XYZ file of C-alpha atoms in Angstrom:
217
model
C 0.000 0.000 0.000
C 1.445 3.271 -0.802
C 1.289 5.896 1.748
C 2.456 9.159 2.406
C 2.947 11.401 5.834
C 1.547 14.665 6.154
C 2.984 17.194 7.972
C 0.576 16.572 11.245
C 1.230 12.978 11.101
C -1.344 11.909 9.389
C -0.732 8.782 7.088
C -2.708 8.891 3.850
C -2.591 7.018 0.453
C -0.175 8.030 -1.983
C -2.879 6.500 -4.586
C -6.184 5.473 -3.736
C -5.889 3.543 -7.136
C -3.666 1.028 -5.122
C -5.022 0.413 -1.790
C -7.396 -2.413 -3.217
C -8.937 -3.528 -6.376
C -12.029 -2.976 -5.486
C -13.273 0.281 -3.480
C -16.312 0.210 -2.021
C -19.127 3.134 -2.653
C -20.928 3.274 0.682
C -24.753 5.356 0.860
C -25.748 5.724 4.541
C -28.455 7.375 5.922
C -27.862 6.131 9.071
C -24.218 6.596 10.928
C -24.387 4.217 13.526
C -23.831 2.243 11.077
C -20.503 3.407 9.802
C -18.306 1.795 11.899
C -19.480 -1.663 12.122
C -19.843 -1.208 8.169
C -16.165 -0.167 7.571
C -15.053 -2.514 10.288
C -16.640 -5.395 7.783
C -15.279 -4.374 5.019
C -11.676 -4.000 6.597
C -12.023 -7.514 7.698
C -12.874 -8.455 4.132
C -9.513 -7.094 2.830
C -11.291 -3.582 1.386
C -9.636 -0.860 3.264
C -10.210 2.010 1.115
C -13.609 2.822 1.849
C -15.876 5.366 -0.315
C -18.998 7.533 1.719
C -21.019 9.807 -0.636
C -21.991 12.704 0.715
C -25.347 11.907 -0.447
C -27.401 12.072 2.602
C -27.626 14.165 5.963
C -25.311 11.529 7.756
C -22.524 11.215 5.348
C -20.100 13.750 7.189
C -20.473 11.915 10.902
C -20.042 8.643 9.059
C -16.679 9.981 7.910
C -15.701 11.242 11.417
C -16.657 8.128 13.010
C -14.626 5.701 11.017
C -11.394 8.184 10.930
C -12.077 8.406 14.348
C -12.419 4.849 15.481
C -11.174 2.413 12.503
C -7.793 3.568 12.082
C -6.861 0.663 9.871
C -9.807 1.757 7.412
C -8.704 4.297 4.581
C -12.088 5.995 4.313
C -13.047 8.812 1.921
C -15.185 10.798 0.293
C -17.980 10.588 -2.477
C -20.404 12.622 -4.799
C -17.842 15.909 -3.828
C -19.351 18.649 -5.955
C -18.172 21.866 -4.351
C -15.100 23.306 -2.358
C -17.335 23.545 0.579
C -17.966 19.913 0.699
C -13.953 19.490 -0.171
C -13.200 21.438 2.641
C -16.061 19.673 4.993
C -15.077 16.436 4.025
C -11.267 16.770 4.865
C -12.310 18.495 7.895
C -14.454 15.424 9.057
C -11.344 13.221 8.244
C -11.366 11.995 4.303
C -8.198 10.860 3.145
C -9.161 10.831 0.018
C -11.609 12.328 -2.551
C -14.013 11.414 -5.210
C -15.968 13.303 -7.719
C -18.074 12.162 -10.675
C -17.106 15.513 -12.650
C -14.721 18.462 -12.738
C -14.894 22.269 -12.789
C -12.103 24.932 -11.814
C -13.510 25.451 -8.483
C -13.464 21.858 -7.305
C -10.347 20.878 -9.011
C -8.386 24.152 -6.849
C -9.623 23.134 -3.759
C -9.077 19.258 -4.071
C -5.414 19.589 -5.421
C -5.429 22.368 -2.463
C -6.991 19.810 -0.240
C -3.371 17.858 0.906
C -4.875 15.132 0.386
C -5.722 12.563 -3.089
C -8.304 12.851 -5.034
C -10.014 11.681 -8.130
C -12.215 13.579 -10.473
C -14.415 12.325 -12.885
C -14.090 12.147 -16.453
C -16.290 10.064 -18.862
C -14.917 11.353 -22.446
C -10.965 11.920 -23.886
C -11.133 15.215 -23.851
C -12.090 15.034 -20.614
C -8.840 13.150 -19.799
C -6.944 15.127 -22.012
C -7.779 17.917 -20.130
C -6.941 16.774 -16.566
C -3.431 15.049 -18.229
C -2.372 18.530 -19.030
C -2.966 20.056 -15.671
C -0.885 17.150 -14.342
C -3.677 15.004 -13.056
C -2.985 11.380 -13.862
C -5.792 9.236 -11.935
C -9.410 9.794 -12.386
C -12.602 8.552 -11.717
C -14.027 7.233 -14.991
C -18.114 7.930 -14.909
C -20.673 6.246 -15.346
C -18.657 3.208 -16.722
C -21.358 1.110 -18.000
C -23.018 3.880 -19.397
C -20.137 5.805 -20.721
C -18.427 2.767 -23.276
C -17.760 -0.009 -20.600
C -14.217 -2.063 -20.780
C -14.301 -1.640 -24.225
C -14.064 2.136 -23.756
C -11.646 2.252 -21.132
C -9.241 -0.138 -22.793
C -9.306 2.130 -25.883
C -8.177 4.972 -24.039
C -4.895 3.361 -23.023
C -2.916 3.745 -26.151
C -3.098 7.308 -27.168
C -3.488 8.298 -23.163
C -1.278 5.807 -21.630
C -0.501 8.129 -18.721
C -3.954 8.058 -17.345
C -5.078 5.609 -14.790
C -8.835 4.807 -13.811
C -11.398 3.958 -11.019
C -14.153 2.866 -13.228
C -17.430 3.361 -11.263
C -21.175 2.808 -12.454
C -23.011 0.015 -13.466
C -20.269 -2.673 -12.344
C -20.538 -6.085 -10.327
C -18.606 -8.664 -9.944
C -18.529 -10.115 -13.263
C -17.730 -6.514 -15.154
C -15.013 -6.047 -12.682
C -12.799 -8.559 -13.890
C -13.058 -7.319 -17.102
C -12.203 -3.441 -16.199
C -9.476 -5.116 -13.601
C -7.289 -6.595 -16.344
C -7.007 -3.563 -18.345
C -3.656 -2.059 -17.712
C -4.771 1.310 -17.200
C -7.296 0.666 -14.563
C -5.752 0.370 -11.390
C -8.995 -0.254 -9.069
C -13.106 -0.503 -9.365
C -15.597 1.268 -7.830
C -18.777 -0.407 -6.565
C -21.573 -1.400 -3.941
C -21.842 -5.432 -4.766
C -20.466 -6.407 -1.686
C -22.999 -3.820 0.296
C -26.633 -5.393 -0.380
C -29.333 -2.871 1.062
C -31.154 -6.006 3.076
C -27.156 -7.110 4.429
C -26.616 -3.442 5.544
C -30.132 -2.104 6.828
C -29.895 -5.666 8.741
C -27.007 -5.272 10.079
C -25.316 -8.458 8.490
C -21.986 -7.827 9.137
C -20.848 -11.208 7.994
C -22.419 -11.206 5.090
C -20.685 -8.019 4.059
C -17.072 -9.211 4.850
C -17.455 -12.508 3.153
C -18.227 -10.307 -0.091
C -15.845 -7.741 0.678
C -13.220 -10.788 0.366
C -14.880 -12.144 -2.640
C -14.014 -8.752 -3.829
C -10.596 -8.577 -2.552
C -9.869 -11.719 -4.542
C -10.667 -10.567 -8.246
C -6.826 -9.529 -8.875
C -5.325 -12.567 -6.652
């Protein structure tokens, strides 16, 4: 895992694109939930751990699993504004996702100390990002955007870019993104089930976590 010190101590990824193969997209309306949740998926081998800030609860999440699953890489999701970049590293995100780009958001995430990954879904798109010196994206909505076959035809003329595909995938379509060479990890919510989380089903979750885990063994 490649990690890098920040100046208050703080350990965090050097690429979120290498923590796991797959990284988990977590929804939760509910923050008790957090912990046990990322504690699962931990277990499971699937440290890197994605909360969209989706709902009302997604910045406590955050602050509970920085706060009390130090082994659990968590970050955030659905970051559309510097506000929310700045809210999100304040709750503890070690890492950032969007599914698009403007100025605004791409200042204060490079600005933010800490990764991030912006979303991109056409060439230009990369193109654009590669010549600011951003190298890993988010590419979004995969299935509806080209699927493997898209991504893999982006590698030869933009070999320098590297992808989380997320959208649309499961276990299946993750192998599939996985062994193209410019796709470093997946994004997805397979091995979260609504009924498995809402239940509490903690087991459930970590035996699909390591399912997941296991796709680039």
């Amino acid at each position: 895992m490649g990690v890098a010190a920040r100046e208050d101590g703080v350990v965090t990824p050097a690429s979120v694109l290498d923590l796991a193969p797959v990284l988990p997209v977590v929804v939760l309306a509910d923050a008790s939930r957090a912990v046990p949740l990322a504690r699962a998926l931990v277990a499971g081998g699937l440290p890197a751990i994605e909360v969209t800030l989706r709902t009302g609860a997604a910045l406590e999440a955050i602050r509970a699993i920085a706060a009390e699953v130090p082994e659990a890489v968590v970050g955030a999701g659905t970051v559309l504004s510097p506000g929310q970049v700045r809210a999100a590293v304040g709750a503890g995100a070690r890492f950032l996702v969007s599914p698009g780009r403007t100025d605004p958001l791409l200042a204060a995430m490079r600005a933010s100390g800490v990764p991030f990954l912006p979303g991109v879904s056409t060439a230009s798109e990369v193109m654009a990002l590669l010549e600011l010196g951003v190298r890993e994206m988010k590419f979004f909505p995969a299935g509806a955007a080209g699927g493997p076959a898209y991504v893999r035809s982006l590698a030869a003329p933009l070999p320098a870019a590297r992808f989380c595909p997320t959208g649309g995938i499961g276990a299946d379509s993750a192998r599939e993104y996985l062994a193209l060479p410019n796709v470093g990890c997946v994004g997805g919510t397979w091995m979260l089930p609504e009924d498995a989380v809402e239940g509490r089903d903690w087991g459930r979750v970590t035996r699909l976590a390591r399912e997941a885990a296991d796709l680039r063994a």
